[in-house]
CSV table of C-alpha atoms and ligand atoms in Angstrom, one decimal:
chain,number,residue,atom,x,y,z
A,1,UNK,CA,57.2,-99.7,50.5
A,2,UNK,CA,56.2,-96.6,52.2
A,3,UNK,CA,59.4,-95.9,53.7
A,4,UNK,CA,61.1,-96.8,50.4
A,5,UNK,CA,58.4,-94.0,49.4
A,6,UNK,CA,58.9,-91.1,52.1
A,7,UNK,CA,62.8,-91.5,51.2
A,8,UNK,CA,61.9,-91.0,47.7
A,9,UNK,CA,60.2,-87.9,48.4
A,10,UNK,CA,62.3,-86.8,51.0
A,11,UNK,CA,65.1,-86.7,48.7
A,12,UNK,CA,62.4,-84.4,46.3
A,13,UNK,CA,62.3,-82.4,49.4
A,14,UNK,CA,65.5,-81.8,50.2
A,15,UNK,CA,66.5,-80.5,46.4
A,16,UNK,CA,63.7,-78.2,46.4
A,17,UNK,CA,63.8,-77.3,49.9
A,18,UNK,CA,61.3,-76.4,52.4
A,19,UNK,CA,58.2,-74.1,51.6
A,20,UNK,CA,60.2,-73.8,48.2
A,21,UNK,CA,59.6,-71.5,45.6
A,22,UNK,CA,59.5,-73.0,42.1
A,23,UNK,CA,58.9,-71.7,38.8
A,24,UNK,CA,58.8,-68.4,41.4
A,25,UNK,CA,55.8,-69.6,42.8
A,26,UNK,CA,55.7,-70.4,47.0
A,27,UNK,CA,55.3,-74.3,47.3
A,28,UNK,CA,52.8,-75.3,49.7
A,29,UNK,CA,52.8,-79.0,51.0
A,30,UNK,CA,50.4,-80.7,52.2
A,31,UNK,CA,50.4,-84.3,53.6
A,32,UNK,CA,47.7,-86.7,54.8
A,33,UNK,CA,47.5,-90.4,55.6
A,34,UNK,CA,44.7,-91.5,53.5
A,35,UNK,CA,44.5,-93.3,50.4
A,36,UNK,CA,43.0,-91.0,46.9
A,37,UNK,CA,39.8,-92.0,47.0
A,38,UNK,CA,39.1,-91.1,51.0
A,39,UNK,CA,37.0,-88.0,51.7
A,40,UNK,CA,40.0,-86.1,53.0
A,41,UNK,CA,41.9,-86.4,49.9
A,42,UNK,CA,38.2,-85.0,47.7
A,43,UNK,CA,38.7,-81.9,50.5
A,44,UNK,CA,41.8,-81.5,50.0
A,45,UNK,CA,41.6,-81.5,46.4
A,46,UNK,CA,39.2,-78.8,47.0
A,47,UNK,CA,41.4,-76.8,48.7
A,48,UNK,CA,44.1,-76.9,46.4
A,49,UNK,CA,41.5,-75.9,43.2
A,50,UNK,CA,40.1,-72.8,45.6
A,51,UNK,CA,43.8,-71.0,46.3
A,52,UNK,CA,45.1,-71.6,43.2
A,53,UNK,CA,42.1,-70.2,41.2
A,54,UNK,CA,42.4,-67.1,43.2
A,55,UNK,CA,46.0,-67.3,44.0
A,56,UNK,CA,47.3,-69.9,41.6
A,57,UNK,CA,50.3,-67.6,39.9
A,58,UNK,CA,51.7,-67.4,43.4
A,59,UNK,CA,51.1,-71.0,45.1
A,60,UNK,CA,51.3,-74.0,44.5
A,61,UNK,CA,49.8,-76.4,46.3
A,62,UNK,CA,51.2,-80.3,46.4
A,63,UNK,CA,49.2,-82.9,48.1
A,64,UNK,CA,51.1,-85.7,49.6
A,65,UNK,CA,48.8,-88.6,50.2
A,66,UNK,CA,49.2,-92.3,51.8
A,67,UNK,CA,51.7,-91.5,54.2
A,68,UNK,CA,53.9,-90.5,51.8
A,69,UNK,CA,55.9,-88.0,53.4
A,70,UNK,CA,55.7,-89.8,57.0
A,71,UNK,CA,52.9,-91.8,59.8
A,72,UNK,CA,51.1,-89.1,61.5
A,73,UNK,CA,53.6,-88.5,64.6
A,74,UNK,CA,56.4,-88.3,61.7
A,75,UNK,CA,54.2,-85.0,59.8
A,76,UNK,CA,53.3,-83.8,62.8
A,77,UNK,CA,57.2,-82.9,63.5
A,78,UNK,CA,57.4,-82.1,60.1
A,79,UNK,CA,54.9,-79.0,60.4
A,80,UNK,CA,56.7,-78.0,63.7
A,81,UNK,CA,59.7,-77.5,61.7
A,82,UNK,CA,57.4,-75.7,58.8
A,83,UNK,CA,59.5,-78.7,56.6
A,84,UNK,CA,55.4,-79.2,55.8
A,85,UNK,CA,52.8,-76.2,56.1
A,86,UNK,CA,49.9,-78.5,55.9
A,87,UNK,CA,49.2,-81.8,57.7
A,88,UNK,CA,45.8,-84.3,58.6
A,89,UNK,CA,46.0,-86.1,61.1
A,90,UNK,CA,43.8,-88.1,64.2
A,91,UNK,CA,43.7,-85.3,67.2
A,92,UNK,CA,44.8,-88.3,69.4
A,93,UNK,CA,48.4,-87.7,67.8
A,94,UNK,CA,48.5,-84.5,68.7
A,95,UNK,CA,47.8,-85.4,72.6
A,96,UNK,CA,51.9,-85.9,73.5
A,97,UNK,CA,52.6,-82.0,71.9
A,98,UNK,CA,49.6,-80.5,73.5
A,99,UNK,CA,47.4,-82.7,76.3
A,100,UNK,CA,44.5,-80.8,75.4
A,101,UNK,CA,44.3,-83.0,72.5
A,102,UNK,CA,43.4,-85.6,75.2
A,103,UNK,CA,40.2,-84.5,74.9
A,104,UNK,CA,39.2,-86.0,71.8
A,105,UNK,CA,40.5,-89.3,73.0
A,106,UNK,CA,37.8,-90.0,75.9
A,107,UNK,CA,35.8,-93.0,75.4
A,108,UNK,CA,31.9,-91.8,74.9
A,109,UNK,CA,32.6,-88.5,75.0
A,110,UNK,CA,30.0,-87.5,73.1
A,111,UNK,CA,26.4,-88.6,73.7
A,112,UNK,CA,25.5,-89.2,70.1
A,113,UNK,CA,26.2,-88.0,66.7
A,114,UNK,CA,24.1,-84.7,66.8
A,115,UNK,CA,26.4,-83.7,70.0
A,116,UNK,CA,29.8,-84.3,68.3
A,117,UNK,CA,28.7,-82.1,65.4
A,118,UNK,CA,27.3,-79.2,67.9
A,119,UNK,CA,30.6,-79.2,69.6
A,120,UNK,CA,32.8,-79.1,66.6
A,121,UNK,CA,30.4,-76.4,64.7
A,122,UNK,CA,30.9,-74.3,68.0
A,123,UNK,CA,33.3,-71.8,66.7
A,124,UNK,CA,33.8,-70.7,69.8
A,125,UNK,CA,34.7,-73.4,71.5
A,126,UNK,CA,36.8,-75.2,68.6
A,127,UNK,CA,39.0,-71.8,68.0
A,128,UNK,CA,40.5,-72.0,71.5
A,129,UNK,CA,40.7,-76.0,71.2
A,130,UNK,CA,42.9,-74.8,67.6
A,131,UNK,CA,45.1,-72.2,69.4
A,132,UNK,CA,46.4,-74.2,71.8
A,133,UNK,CA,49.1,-76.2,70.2
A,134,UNK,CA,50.8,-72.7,68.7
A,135,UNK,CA,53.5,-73.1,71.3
A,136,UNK,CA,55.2,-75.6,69.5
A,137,UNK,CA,55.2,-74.0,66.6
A,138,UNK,CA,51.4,-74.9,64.6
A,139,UNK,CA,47.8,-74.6,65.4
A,140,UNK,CA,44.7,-76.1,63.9
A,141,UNK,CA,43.1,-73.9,61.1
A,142,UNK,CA,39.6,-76.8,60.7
A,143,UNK,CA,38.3,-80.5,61.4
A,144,UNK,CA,37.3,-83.4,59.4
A,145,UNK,CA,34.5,-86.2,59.9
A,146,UNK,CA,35.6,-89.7,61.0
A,147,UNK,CA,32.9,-90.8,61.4
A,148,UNK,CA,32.4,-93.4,64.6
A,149,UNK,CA,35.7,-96.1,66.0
A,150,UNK,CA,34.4,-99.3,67.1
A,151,UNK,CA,36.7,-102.7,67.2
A,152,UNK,CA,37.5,-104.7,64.7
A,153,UNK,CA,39.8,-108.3,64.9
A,154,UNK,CA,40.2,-111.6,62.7
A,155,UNK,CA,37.6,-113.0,65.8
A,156,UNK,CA,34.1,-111.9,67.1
A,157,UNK,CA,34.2,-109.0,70.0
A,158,UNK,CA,30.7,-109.1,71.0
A,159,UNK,CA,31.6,-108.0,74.6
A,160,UNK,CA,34.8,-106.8,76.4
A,161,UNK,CA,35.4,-110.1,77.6
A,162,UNK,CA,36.0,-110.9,74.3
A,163,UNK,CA,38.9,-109.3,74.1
A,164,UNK,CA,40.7,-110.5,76.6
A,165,UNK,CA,44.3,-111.2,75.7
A,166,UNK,CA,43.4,-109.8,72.1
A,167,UNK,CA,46.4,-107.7,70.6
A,168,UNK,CA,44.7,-104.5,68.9
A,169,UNK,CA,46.4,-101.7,67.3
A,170,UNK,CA,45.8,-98.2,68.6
A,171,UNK,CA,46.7,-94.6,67.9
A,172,UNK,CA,50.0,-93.3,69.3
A,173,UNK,CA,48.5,-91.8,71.9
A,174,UNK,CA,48.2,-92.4,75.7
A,175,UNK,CA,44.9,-92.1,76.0
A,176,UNK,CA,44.4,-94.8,73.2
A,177,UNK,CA,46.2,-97.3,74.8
A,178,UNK,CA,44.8,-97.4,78.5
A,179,UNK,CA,41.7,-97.3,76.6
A,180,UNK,CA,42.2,-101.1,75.7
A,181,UNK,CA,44.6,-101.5,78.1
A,182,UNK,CA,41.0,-101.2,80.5
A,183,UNK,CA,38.5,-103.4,78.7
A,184,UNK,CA,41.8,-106.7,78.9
A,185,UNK,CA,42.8,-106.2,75.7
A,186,UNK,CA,46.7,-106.0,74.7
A,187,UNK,CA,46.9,-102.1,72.8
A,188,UNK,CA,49.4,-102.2,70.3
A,189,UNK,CA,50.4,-98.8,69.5
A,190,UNK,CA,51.2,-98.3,65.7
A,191,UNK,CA,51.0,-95.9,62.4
A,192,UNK,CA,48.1,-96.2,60.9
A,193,UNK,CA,49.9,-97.5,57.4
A,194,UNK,CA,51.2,-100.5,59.3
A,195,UNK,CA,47.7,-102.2,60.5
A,196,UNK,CA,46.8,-103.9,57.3
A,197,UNK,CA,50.5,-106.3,57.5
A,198,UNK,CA,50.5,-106.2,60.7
A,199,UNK,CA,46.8,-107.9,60.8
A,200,UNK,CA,47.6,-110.1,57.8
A,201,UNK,CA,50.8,-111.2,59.6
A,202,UNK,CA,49.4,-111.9,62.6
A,203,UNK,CA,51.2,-109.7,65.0
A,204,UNK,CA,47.9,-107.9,65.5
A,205,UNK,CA,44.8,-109.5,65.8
A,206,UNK,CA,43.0,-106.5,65.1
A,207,UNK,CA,42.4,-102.3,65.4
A,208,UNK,CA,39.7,-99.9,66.1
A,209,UNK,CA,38.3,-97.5,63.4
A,210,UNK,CA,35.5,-96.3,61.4
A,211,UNK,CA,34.1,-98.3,58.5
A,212,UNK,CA,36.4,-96.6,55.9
A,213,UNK,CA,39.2,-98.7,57.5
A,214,UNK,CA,38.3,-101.3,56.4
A,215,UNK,CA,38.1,-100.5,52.6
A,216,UNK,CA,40.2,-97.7,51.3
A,217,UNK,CA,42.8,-99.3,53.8
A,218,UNK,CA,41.9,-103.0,52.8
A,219,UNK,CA,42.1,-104.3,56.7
A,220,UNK,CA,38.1,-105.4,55.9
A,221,UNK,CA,40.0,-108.4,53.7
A,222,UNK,CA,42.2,-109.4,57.1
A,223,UNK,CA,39.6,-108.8,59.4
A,224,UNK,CA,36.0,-110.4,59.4
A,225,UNK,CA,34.4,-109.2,62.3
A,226,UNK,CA,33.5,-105.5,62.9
A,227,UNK,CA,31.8,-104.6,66.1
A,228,UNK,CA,29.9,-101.7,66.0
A,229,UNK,CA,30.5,-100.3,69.6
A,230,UNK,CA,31.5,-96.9,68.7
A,231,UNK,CA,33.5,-95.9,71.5
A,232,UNK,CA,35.0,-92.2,70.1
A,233,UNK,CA,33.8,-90.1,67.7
A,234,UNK,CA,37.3,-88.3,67.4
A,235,UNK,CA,37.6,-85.3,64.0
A,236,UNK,CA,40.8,-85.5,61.9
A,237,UNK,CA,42.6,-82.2,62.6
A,238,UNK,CA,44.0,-80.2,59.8
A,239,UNK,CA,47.3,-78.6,61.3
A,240,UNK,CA,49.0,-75.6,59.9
A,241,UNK,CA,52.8,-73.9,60.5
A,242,UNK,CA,51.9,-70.9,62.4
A,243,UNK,CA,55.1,-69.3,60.8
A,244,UNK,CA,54.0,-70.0,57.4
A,245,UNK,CA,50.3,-68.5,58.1
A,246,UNK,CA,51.9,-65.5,59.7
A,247,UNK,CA,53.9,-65.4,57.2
A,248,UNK,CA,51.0,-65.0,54.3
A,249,UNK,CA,50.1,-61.3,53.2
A,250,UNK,CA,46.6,-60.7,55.2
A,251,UNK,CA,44.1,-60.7,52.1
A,252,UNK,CA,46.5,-64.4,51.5
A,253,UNK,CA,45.8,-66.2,54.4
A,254,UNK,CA,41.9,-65.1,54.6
A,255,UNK,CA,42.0,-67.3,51.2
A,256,UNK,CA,44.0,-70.0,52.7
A,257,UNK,CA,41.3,-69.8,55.6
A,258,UNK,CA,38.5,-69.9,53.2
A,259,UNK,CA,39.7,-72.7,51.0
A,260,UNK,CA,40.5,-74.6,54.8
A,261,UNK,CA,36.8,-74.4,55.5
A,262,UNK,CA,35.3,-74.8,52.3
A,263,UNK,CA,37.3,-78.1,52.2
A,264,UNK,CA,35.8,-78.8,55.6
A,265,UNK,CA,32.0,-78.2,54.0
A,266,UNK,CA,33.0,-80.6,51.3
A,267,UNK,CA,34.8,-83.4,53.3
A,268,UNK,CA,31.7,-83.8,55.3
A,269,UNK,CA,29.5,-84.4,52.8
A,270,UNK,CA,31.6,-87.0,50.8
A,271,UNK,CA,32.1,-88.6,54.3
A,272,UNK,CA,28.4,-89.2,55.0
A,273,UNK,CA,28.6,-90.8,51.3
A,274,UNK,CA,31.7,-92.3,51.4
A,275,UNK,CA,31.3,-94.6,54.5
A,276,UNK,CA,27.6,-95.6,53.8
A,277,UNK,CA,29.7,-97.2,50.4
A,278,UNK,CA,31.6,-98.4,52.7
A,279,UNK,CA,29.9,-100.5,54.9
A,280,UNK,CA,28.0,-101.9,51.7
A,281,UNK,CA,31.0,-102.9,50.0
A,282,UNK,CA,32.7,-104.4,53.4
A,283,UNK,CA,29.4,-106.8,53.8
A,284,UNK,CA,28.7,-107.7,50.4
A,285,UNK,CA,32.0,-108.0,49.0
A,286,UNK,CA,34.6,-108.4,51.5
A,287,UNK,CA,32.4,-110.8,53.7
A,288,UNK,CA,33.1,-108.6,57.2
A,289,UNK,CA,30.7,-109.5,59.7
A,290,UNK,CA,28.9,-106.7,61.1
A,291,UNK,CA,28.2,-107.2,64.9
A,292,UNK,CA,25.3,-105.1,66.8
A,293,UNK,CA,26.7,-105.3,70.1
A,294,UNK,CA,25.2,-104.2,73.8
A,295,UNK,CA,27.6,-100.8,73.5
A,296,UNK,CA,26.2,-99.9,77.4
A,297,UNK,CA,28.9,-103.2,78.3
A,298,UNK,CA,31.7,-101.2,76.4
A,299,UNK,CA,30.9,-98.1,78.0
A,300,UNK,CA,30.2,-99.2,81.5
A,301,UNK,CA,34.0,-100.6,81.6
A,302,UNK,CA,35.2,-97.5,79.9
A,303,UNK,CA,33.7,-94.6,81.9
A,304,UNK,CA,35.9,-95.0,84.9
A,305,UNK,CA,38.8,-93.9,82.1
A,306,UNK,CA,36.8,-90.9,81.4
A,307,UNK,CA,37.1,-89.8,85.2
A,308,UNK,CA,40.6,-90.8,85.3
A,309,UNK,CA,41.4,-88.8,81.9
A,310,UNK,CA,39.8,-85.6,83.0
A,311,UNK,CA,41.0,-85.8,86.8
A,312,UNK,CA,44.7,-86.2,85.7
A,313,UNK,CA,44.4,-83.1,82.7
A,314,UNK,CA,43.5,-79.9,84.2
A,315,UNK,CA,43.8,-78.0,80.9
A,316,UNK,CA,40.7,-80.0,79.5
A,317,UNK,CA,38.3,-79.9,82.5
A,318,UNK,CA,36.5,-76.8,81.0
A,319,UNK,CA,35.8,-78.1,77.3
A,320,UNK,CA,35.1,-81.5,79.5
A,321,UNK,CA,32.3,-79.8,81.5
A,322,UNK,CA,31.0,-77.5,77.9
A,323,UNK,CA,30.5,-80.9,76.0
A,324,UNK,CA,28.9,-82.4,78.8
A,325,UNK,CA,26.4,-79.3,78.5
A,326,UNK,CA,26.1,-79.6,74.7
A,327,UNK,CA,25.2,-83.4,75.3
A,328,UNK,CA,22.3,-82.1,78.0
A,329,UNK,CA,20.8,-79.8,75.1
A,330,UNK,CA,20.8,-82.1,72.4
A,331,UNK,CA,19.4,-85.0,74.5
A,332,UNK,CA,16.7,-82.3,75.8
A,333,UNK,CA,16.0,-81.4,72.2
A,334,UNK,CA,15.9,-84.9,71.0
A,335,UNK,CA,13.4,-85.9,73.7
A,336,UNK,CA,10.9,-82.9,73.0
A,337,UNK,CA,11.1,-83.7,69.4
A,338,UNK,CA,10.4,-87.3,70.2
A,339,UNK,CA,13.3,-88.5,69.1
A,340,UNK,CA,15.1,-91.4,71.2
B,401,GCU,C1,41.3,-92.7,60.8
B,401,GCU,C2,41.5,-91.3,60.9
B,401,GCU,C3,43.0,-91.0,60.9
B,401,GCU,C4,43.7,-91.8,61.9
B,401,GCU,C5,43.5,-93.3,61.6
B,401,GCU,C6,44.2,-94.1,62.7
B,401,GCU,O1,41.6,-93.1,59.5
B,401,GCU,O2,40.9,-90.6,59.9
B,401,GCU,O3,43.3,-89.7,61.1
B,401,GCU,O4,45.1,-91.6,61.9
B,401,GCU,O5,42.1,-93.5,61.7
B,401,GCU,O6,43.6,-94.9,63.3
B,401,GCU,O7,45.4,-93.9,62.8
């Protein structure tokens, strides 16, 4: 159905053409993978509202959601080409155009929750993080929460050996794959629009993601058994043509830049609401099993990875060694205030 779908809209595409100008207003498109009622969608509903109430009788802005337009390696070529200004997607996908993307994809990265949200409110930090894909051709103008991946399959993973032989999807990324290549399992690299058959079917037998996976994408009625090992806290990344922001009077794109981070403000609050939802509705209506795991066995067979990851990338080594700062600080603060 989806490709039926992206054809569909293609075929809008090509009659309108790209970064079109209808009814002499400059059409700005904007696709994400999620489903309507997912946080990113709310943001990006936001962020449509704010330009066009300041800017709304010169841009329009068309939200594609659900894949509709393409999986994420499919938009991600698309806003190279500036066929899309706007795209969401997991920083993982972005790894194969620029390895600093890699990054994101290191299992236990970040020490806790407090950490991951120090790093990616460093502005700082983050902007040179953003810049770096500009060489082929976008760059990232902010983040989005989601939230915390941990395993999920149609069978109990309470340890790694559990997943021996298991086939689980990943992200298309390198990084991704070795990751459950490491702890025995089989990684099965796919779009992220393709887990729920592929889990129903039985050519999976599960995937790793946050909770909201398991609702607004429906694989919590396939899969029973969710794990709560947490092994990446990895930020959506909202990717922008650099041509078409160049190409945006100044006092234009400082709007665009605006609406990009008051849709960040909001997406993180609806997330925090969203996926606490979630996990009630996956336990009480959709029966998943929620399993609190030894996470330290998870990590412990994952950390060599880590060392691999950030010997064989030299162009992440220094926001490698900054997080592992951050993750001092906020342990140090933790423990004064008492906390664990
Ligand atoms: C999450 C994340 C997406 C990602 C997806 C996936 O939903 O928000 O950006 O693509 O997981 O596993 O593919």
């Amino acid at each position: 159905m989806f490709a039926a779908l992206s054809i569909l809209a293609f075929s809008l595409f090509a009659l309108t053409g790209c970064g079109g100008v209808g009814n002499g207003k400059q059409i700005v498109r904007v696709a994400h993978s999620q489903t309507e009622i997912h946080p990113e969608h709310v943001a990006l509903v936001e962020f449509k509202k704010y330009v066009e109430e300041r800017l709304g009788d010169k841009y329009e802005i068309q939200i594609f959601p659900n894949e509709l337009l393409g999986g994420q390696k499919k938009v991600i070529e698309l806003c190279q080409t500036g066929a899309i200004d706007v795209v969401v997607v997991g920083a993982p996908n972005v790894e194969t155009v620029e390895r600093t993307f890699e990054l994101f994809s290191i299992p236990y990265l970040f020490g806790s929750k407090e950490a991951y949200f120090a790093t990616m409110n460093d502005e700082a930090l983050t902007e040179e993080i953003y810049k770096t894909p500009i060489h082929a051709g976008f760059r990232v103008v902010t983040w989005y929460n989601a939230g915390l991946r941990s395993f999920y399959a149609k069978t109990p993973i309470n340890t790694p050996d559990d997943m021996k032989g298991l086939k689980l999807r990943v992200q298309q990324s390198p990084a991704s794959i070795a990751m459950v290549n490491i702890l025995g399992g089989a990684a099965t690299p796919m779009a992220f629009g393709e887990v729920y058959t592929a889990i129903q079917q039985g050519v999976i037998d599960g995937a790793e993601n946050n909770e909201l996976a398991l609702t607004a994408n429906k694989h919590g009625e396939v899969a029973k058994y969710y794990s709560n090992n947490m092994h990446q806290m990895i930020p959506d990344v909202v990717l922008a043509n650099e041509r078409f922001l160049q190409n945006l009077p100044e006092a234009d794109r400082k709007v665009f830049m605006d609406a990009f981070k008051e849709s960040n403000k909001v997406e993180l609050v609806e997330w925090d609401k969203k996926v606490e939802e979630a996990k009630k509705y996956a336990i009480e209506e959709q029966k998943v099993t929620f399993l609190n795991v030894d996470m330290s066995k998870f990590r412990e067979k994952m950390l060599p990875l880590q060392a691999d990851i950030v010997k064989n990338n030299p162009s992440i080594v220094k926001f490698y060694e900054k997080i592992q700062e951050i993750n001092d600080k906020v342990a140090e603060d933790k423990e004064k205030k008492g906390d664990k």
